[in-house]
XYZ file of C-alpha atoms in Angstrom:
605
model
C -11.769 -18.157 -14.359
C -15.080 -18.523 -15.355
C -15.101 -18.382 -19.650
C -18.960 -18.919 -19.699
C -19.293 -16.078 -16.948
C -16.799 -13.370 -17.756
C -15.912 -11.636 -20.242
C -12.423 -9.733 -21.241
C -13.115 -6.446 -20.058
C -14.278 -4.519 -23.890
C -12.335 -1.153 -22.927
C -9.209 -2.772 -22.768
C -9.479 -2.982 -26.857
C -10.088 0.037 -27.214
C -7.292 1.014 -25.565
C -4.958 -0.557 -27.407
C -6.244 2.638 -30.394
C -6.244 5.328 -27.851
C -2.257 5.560 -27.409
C 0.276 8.357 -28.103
C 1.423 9.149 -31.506
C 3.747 11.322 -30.921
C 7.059 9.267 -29.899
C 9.259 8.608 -32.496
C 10.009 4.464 -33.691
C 12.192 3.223 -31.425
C 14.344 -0.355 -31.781
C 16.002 -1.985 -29.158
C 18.320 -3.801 -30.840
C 20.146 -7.245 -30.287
C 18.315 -7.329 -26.780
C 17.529 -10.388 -24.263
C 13.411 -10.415 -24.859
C 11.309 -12.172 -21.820
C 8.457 -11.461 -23.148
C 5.963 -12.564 -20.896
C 6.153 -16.090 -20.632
C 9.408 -16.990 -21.921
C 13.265 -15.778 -22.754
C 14.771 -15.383 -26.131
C 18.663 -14.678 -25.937
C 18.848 -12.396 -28.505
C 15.788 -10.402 -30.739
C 15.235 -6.813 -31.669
C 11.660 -5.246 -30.744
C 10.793 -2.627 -33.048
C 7.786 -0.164 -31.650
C 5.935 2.919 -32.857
C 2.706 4.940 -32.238
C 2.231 3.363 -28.846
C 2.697 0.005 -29.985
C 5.099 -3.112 -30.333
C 4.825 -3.350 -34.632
C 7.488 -6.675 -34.365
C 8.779 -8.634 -31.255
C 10.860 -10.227 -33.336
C 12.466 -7.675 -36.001
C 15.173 -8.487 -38.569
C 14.541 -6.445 -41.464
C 16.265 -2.831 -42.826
C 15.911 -0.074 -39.795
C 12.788 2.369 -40.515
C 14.065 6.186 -41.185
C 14.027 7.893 -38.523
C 14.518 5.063 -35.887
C 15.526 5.777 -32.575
C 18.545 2.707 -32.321
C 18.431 1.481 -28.320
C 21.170 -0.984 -27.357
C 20.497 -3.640 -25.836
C 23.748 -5.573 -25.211
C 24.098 -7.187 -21.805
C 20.511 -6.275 -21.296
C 17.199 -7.755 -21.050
C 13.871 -6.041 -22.187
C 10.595 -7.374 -20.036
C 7.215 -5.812 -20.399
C 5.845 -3.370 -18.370
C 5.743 -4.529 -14.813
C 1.577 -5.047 -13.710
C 1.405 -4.234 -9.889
C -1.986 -6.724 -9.632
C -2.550 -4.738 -5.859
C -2.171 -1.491 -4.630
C -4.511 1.918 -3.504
C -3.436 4.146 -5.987
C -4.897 7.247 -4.028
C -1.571 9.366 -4.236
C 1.843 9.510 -6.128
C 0.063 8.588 -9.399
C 3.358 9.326 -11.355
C 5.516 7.830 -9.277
C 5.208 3.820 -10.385
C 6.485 4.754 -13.881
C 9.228 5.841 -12.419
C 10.232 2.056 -11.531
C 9.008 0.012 -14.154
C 5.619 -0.702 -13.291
C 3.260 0.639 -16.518
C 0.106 -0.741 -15.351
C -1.516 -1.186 -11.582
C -4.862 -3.258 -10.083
C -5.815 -1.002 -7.863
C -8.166 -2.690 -4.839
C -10.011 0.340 -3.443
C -10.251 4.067 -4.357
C -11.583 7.383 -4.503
C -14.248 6.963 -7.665
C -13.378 10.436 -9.177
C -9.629 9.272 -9.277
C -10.858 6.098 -11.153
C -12.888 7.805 -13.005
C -9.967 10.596 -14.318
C -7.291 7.707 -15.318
C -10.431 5.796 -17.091
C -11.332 8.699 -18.934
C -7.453 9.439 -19.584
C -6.713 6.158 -20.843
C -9.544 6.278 -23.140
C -8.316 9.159 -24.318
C -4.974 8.109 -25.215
C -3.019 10.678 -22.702
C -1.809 8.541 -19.637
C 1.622 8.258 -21.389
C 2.820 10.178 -17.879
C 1.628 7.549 -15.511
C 0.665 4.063 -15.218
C -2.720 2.922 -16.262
C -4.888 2.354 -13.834
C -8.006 -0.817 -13.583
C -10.115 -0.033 -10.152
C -12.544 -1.815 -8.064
C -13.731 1.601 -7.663
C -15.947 1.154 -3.922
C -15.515 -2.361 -2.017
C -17.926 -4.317 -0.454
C -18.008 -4.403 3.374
C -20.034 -4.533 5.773
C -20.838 -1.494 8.140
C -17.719 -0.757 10.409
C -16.127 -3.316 8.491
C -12.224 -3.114 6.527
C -12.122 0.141 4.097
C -14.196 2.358 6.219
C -11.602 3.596 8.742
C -10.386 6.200 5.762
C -12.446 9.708 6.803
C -14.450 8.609 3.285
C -18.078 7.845 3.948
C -18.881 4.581 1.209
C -21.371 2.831 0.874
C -22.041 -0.787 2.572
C -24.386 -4.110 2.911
C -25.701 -6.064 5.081
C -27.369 -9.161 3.304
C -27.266 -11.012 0.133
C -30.510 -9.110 -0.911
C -28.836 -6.173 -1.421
C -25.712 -7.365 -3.665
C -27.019 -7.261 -7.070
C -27.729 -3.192 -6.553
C -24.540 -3.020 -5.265
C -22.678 -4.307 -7.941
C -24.562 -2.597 -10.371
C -24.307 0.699 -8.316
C -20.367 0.063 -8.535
C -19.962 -0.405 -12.529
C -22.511 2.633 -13.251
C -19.456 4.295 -11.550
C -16.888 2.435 -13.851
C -15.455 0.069 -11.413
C -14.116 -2.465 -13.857
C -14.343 -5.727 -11.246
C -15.740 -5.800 -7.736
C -13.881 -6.714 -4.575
C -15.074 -8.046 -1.275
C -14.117 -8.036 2.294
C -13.837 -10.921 4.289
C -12.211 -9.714 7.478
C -12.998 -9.849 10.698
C -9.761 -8.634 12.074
C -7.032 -9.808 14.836
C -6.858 -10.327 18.398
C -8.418 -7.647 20.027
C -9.300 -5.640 17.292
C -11.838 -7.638 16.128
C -14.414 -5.957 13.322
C -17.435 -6.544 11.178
C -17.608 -8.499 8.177
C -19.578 -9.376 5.585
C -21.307 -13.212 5.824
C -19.957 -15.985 3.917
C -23.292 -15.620 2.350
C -23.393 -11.818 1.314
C -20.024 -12.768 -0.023
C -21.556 -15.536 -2.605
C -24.213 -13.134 -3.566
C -21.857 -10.518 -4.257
C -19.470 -13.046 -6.513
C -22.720 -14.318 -8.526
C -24.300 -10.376 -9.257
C -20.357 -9.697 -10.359
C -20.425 -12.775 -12.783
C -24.072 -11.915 -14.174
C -22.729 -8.723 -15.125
C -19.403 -10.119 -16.981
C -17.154 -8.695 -13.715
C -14.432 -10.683 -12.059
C -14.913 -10.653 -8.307
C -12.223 -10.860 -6.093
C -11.692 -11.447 -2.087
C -9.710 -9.832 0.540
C -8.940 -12.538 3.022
C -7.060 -12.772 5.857
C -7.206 -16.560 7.401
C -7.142 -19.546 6.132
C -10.801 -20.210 6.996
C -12.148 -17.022 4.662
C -9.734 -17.999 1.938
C -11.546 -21.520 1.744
C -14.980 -20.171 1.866
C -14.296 -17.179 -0.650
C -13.091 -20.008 -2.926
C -16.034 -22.440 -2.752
C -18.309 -18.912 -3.370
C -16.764 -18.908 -6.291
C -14.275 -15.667 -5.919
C -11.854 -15.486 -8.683
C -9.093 -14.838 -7.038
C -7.734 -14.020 -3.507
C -6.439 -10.553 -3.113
C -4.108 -11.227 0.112
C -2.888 -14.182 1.822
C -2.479 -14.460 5.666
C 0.174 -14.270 7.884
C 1.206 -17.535 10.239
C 3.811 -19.125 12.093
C 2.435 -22.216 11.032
C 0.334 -24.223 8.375
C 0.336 -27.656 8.151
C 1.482 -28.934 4.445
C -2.114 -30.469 4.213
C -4.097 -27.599 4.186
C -1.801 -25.774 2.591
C -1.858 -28.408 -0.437
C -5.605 -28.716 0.008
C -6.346 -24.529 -0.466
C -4.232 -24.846 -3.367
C -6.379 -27.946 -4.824
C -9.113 -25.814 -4.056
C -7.892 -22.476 -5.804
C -6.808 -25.244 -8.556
C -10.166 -26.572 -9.093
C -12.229 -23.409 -9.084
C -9.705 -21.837 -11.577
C -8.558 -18.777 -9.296
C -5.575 -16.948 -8.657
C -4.269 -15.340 -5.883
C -2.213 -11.940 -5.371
C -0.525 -12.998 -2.054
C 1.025 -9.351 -1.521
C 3.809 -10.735 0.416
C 5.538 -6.910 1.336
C 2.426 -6.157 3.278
C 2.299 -9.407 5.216
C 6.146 -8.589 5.743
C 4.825 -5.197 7.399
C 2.255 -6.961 9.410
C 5.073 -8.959 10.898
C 6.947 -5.510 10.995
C 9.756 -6.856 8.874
C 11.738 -4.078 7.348
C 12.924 -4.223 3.494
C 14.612 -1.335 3.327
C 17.133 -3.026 1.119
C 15.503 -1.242 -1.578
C 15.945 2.479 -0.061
C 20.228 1.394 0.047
C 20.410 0.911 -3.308
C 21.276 4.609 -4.450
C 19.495 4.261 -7.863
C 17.067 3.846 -6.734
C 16.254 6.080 -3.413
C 17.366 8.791 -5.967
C 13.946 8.202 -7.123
C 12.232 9.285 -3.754
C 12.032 12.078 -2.066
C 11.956 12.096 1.748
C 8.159 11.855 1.967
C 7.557 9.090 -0.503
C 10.482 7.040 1.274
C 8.707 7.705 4.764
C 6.272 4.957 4.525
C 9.110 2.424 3.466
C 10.435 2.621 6.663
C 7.496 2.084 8.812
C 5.449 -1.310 9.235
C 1.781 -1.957 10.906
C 4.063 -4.841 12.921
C 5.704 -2.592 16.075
C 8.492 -5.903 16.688
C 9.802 -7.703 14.359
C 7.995 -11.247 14.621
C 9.688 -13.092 11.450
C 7.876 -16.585 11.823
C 4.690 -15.311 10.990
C 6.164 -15.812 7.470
C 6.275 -19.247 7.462
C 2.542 -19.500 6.305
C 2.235 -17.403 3.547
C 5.823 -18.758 2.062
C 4.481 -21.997 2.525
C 0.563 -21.400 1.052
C 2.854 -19.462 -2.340
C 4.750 -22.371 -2.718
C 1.736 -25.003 -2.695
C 0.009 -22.299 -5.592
C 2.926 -22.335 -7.505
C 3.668 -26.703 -7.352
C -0.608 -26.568 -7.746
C -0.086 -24.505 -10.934
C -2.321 -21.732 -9.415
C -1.484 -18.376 -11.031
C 0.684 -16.511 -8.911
C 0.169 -12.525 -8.942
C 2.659 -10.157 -7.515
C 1.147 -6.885 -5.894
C 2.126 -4.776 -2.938
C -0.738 -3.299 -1.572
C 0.994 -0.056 -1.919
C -0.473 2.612 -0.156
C 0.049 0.865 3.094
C 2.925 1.101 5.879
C 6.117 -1.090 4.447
C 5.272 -0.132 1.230
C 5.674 2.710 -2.279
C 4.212 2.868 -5.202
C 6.460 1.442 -8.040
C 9.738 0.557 -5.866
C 8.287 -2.296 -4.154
C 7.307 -4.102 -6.403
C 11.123 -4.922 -6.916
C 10.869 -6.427 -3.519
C 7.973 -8.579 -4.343
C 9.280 -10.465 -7.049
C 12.371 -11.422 -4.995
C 10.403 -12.645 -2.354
C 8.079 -14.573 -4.545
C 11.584 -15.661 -6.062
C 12.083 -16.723 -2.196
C 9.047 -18.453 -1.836
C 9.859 -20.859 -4.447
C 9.161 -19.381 -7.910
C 11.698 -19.767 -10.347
C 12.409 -16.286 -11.117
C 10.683 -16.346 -14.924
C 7.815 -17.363 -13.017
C 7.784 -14.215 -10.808
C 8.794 -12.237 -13.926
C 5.363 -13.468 -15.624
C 3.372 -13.032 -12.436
C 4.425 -9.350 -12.937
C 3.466 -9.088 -16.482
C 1.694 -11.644 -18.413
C -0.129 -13.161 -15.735
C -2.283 -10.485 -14.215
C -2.825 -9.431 -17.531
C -4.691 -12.672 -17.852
C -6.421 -12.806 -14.909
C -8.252 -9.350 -15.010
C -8.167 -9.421 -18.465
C -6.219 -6.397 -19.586
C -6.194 -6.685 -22.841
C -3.016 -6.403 -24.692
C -0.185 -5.683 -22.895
C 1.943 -7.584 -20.255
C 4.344 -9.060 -23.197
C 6.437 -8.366 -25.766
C 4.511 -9.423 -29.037
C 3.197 -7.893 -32.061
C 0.044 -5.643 -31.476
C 0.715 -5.629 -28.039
C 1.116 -2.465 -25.790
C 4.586 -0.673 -25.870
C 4.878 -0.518 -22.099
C 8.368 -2.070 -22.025
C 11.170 -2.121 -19.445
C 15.091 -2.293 -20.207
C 16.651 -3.626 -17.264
C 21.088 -4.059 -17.007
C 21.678 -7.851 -16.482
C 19.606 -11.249 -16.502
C 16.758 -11.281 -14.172
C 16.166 -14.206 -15.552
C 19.279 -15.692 -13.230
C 19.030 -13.051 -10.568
C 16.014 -11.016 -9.780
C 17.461 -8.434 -8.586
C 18.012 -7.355 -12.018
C 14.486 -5.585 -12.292
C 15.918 -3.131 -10.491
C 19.149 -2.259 -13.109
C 16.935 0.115 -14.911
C 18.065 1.551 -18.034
C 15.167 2.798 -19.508
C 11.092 2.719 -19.122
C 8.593 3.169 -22.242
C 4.752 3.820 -21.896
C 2.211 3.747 -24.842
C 5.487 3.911 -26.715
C 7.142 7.033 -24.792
C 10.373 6.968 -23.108
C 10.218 7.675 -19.436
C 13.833 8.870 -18.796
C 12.961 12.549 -19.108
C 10.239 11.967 -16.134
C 12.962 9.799 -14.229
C 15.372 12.820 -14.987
C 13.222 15.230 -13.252
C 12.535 13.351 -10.074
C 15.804 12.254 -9.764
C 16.676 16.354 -9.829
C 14.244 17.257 -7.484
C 15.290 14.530 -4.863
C 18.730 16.008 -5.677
C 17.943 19.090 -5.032
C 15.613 18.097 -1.652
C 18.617 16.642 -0.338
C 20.919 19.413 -0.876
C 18.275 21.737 0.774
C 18.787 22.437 4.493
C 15.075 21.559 5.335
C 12.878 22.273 7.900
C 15.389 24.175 10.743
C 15.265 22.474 13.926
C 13.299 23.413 16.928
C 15.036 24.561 19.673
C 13.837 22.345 22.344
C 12.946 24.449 26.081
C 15.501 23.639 28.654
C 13.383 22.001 30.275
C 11.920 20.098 27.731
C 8.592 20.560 28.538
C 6.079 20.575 25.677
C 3.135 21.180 28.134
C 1.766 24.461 28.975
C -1.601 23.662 30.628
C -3.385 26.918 32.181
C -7.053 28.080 31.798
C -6.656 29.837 29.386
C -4.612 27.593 27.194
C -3.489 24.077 26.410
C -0.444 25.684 25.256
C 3.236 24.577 24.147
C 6.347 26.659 23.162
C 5.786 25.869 20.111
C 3.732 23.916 17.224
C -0.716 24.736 17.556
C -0.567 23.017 20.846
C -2.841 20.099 22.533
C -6.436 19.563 21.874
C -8.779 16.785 22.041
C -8.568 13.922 19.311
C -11.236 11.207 18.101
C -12.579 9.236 15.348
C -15.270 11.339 14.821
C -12.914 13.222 12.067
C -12.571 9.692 10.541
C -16.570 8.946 10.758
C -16.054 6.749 14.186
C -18.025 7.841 17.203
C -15.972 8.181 19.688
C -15.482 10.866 22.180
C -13.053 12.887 24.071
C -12.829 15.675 26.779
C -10.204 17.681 28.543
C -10.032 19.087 31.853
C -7.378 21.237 33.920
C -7.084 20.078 37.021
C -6.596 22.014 40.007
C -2.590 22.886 40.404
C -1.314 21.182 43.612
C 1.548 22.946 45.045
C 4.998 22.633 43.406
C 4.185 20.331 40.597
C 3.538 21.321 36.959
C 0.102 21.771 35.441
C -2.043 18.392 35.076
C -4.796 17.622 32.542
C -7.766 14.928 32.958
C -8.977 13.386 29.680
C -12.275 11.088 29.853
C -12.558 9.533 26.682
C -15.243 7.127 25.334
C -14.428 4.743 22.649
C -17.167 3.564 20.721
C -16.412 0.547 17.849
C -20.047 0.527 15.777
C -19.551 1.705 13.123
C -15.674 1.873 12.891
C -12.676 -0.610 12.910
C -10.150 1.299 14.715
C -11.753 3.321 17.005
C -9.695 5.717 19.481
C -9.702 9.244 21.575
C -7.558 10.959 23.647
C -4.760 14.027 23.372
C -2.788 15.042 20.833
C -0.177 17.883 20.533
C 0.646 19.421 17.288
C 4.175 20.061 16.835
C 4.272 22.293 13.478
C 2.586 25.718 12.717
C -0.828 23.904 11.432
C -3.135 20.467 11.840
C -0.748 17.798 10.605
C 2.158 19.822 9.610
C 5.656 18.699 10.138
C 8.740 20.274 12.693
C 12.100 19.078 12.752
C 12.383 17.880 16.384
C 15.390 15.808 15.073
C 17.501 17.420 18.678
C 14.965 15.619 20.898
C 15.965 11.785 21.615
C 13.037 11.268 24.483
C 9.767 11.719 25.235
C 8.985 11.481 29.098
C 5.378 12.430 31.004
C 3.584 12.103 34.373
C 0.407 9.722 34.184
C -2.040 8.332 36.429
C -5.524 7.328 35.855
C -7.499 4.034 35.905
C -5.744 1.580 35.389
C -6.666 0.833 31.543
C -3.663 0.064 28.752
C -3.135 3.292 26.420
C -0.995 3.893 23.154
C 1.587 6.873 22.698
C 1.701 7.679 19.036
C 3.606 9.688 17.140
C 2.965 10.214 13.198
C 5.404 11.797 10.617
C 4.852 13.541 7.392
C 4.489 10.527 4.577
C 3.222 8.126 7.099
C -0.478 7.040 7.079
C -0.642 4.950 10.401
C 0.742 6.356 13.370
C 3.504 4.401 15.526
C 2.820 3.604 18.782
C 4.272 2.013 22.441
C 2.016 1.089 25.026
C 1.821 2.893 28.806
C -0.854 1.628 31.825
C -2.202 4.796 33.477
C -1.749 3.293 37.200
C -3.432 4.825 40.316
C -0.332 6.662 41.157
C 1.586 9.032 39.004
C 3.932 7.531 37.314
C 7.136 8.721 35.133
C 7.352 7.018 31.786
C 10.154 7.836 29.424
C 10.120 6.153 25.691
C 12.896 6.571 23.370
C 12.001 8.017 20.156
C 13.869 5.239 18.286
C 11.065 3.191 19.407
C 8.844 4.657 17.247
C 9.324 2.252 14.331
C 9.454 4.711 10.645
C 8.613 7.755 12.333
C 11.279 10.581 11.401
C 12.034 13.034 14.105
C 12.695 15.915 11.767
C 9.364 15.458 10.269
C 7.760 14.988 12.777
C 3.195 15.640 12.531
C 1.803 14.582 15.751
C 2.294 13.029 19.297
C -0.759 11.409 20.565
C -1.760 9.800 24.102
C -4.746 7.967 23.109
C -7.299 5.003 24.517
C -8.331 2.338 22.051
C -8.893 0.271 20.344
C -11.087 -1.841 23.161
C -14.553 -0.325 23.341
C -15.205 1.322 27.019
C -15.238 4.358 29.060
C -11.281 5.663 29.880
C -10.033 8.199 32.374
C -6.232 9.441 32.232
C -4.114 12.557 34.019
C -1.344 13.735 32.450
C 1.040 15.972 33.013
C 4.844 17.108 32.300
C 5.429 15.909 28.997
C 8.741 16.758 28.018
C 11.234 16.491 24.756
C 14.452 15.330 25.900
C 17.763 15.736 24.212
C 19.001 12.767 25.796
């Protein structure tokens, strides 16, 4: 960090005065303490009005006291997740530990509501929030593909009004994009030289500035701009220990840390962890929405050696002495809010932290870095955000997830654990959506002039990312019926990449009784169609309710029709009986497309 530059954020203190006062004293007694930084085998924490009164407490229990146990158990602070979108699920994190999140990008109103709830002492429901609010990036660059128009910059010029622009709105640090995407879908980013301008307007104004990287190269350069920390590391099969050591030095030097969100780079490499949803404790915490995204990843095959670089690049940190963060960019495919952060610390615990040091990158540590104020350990005058975990984390990590009991601002959490664990109870025991009956044909595609229809769901239109602010294009046309053979449909579609990352068009059938809503297709096993066209490489997609990136296999539209049958087990996280949308699209390559299509079936086999 930069002392002479930045400044502890001042709301934080306040804070600390603006908790609950309504939960009774509570002392958890003859407990295991890690309280931040270090263990202590056996303490008592006494807390009341929102806040820890002793870490340490040995005199004559307070009337009224509630008396916690904590035999064979080990109390930690509130977990910090130092990276996620907190866009959605808002109560959810609490649920699992985590008190307090860094969120890297969101809707300002959102910020703006948890700010002004925090402030106001009545958050105890949720974790607290601290927001970058907007991000920089360049037009078409990362964080516009979202349907959310946001402002963006070009040159260095421009980067002290933006930064101002984003604290008027109460962002309390500014992030930046460096990314300029992979293999073939490339995108815009901002210069190495925007980026600098954009760190020094942050620092003038006493704001941290941090960097979304994604190679090795950016992570250098955000570095020597001065960033003060890296938001992401980089996937790899390979880094030699040199450069590895010599980022490290680097990140050493200028004082940074780095958040290396490890469960994302897992997803890019579409390595599951569902570990996490087979531990019944906790996937009683989720209903069948929320666990949706766990089971999906942005990698379609699992390509484990593109591990080996950000395993290696956490290991150099930690031997450099670099502060370590854990986040999980949740919000994205492979992750939740709350639960996987469990999965975080045990891989950090992988990567070669001892596992106290991925217990303070969790709590003390980010605290520190974005200057939080007080909270992320168990001392006196500190935040009661407090976790009670079964076990010794501090000799396995799995241990975080034992819970036993979660406090916020001094307030247990177990009756808002109670009432999400009944309504995944009762979600389970419900029947659910009732299954389509599938034709006996199977065909989904009911193409006449007069309708793109189906036998069921709002049928087939046109699809684009104009709805998502892209320009691109599509258009459908029936072609005339040749004898014998089942209705065909032409789609010319024109993808455009200016001002959008992931540009596509095409078709897209809609399976439940509005845009985007689910059917239970769970009796259908196949999808098969008839395709011809020019030649080009398409995607078919498929989405599912809780998913935020649709799944996709490749197809090649030949000159000849074609039968091409895909197994809906090859849609990686996409759950038949929920399901939202089948697509058939071009993209991401810029260009003009042509396709036919016909016969597109649901198979039962």
């Amino acid at each position: 960090m930069k002392p002479t530059a930045l400044k502890v954020l001042s709301a934080a203190a306040a804070l600390m005065l603006a908790v609950s006062a309504n939960a009774a004293p509570t002392l958890v007694q003859n407990v295991r303490v890690f309280d931040g930084e270090r263990v202590h085998e056996r303490r008592s924490v006494l807390f009341d009005k929102g806040v820890i009164v002793d870490a340490n407490f040995r005199g004559a229990v307070p009337s009224g006291t509630r008396i916690v146990s904590g035999a064979g158990r080990t109390l930690l602070p509130g977990l910090i997740d130092a990276h996620v979108h907190a866009f959605r699920y808002l109560e959810l994190p609490l649920l699992f530990g985590v008190t307090t999140q860094v969120d890297m990008f969101n809707d300002v109103q959102i910020m703006r509501d948890l700010s002004a709830a925090m402030a106001a002492g009545k958050n105890s429901g949720r974790a607290d929030m601290f927001s970058a609010g907007t991000l920089a990036t360049a037009k078409g660059g990362h964080g516009t593909q979202f349907g959310m128009p946001i402002p963006t910059l070009a040159t260095p010029a421009e980067a002290q009004a933006f930064v101002d622009a984003r604290i008027a709105e109460g962002s309390h640090f500014i992030k930046i994009v460096l990314e300029d995407g992979h293999g073939a879908q490339r995108m815009n980013s901002l210069d190495i030289a925007t980026a600098k301008a954009l760190i020094e307007a942050a620092h003038r104004r006493g704001k941290r500035a941090v960097v979304h990287v994604s190679t090795l190269e950016n992570a250098r350069a955000a570095l020597e701009a001065g960033a003060d920390g890296l938001v992401h590391l980089f996937i790899g099969t390979d880094i030699a220990a040199r450069d590895a050591q010599a980022l490290a030095q680097l990140a050493k030097a200028r004082r940074a840390f780095v958040v290396p969100t490890y469960v994302v780079l897992e997803s890019m490499a579409g390595v599951k962890t569902d570990g996490l949803l087979a531990d019944p404790t906790l996937a009683a915490l989720l209903d069948k929405e929320q666990r949706q995204p766990m089971r999906s990843s942005y990698g379609q095959s699992p390509k484990p050696d593109l591990l080996v670089t950000p395993r290696a690049v956490i290991a150099a940190m930690h031997r450099a002495g670099v502060p370590v963060l854990a986040g999980t960019d949740a919000g994205n495919a492979g992750t939740q809010y709350g639960i996987s952060m469990h999965h975080e610390l045990a891989a950090l615990v992988a990567a070669g932290l001892s596992p106290g040091a991925a217990l303070a990158a969790a709590t003390s540590a980010p605290a520190l870095a974005f200057g939080l104020g007080k909270r992320g350990q168990v001392a006196k005058g500190y935040k009661a955000d407090l976790l009670l975990v079964e076990g010794n984390p501090l000799a396995d990590i799995a241990s975080t997830r034992r819970i036993v009991e979660v406090w916020k601002d001094g307030e247990s959490a177990e009756p808002l654990r109670a009432r999400q664990r009944e309504r995944v109870a009762q979600e389970n025991a419900a029947p659910g959506l009732a299954p389509v009956a599938l034709p006996a044909d199977g065909r989904i595609s009911l193409f006449s002039k007069e309708k793109l229809a189906s036998p069921f769901g709002i049928g087939w239109s046109a699809t684009h990312d104009g709805m998502m602010g892209g320009a691109s294009s599509a258009t459908l046309e029936l072609l005339p019926v040749e004898a014998g053979a089942p209705a065909a449909l032409a789609v010319t579609a024109r993808v455009v990449k200016a001002n959008f990352p992931y540009p596509w068009a095409g078709l897209a059938f809609g399976p439940g009784a509005g845009p985007m809503q689910p059917a239970n297709l769970s009796a259908a096993k196949t999808i098969a169609f008839r395709v011809r066209g020019d030649g080009k490489r398409y995607a078919l997609s498929m989405m599912s309710r809780g998913t935020t990136i649709p799944a996709s296999v490749p197809f090649t539209a030949g000159a000849d029709w074609k039968e091409v049958s895909v197994p809906l087990s090859s849609f990686p996280g996409i759950d038949p009986s929920l399901l939202t949308m089948i697509g058939f699209n071009a993209g991401p390559e810029p260009g003009d497309y042509r396709f036919e299509i016909a016969d597109v079936r649901l198979l039962d086999r």
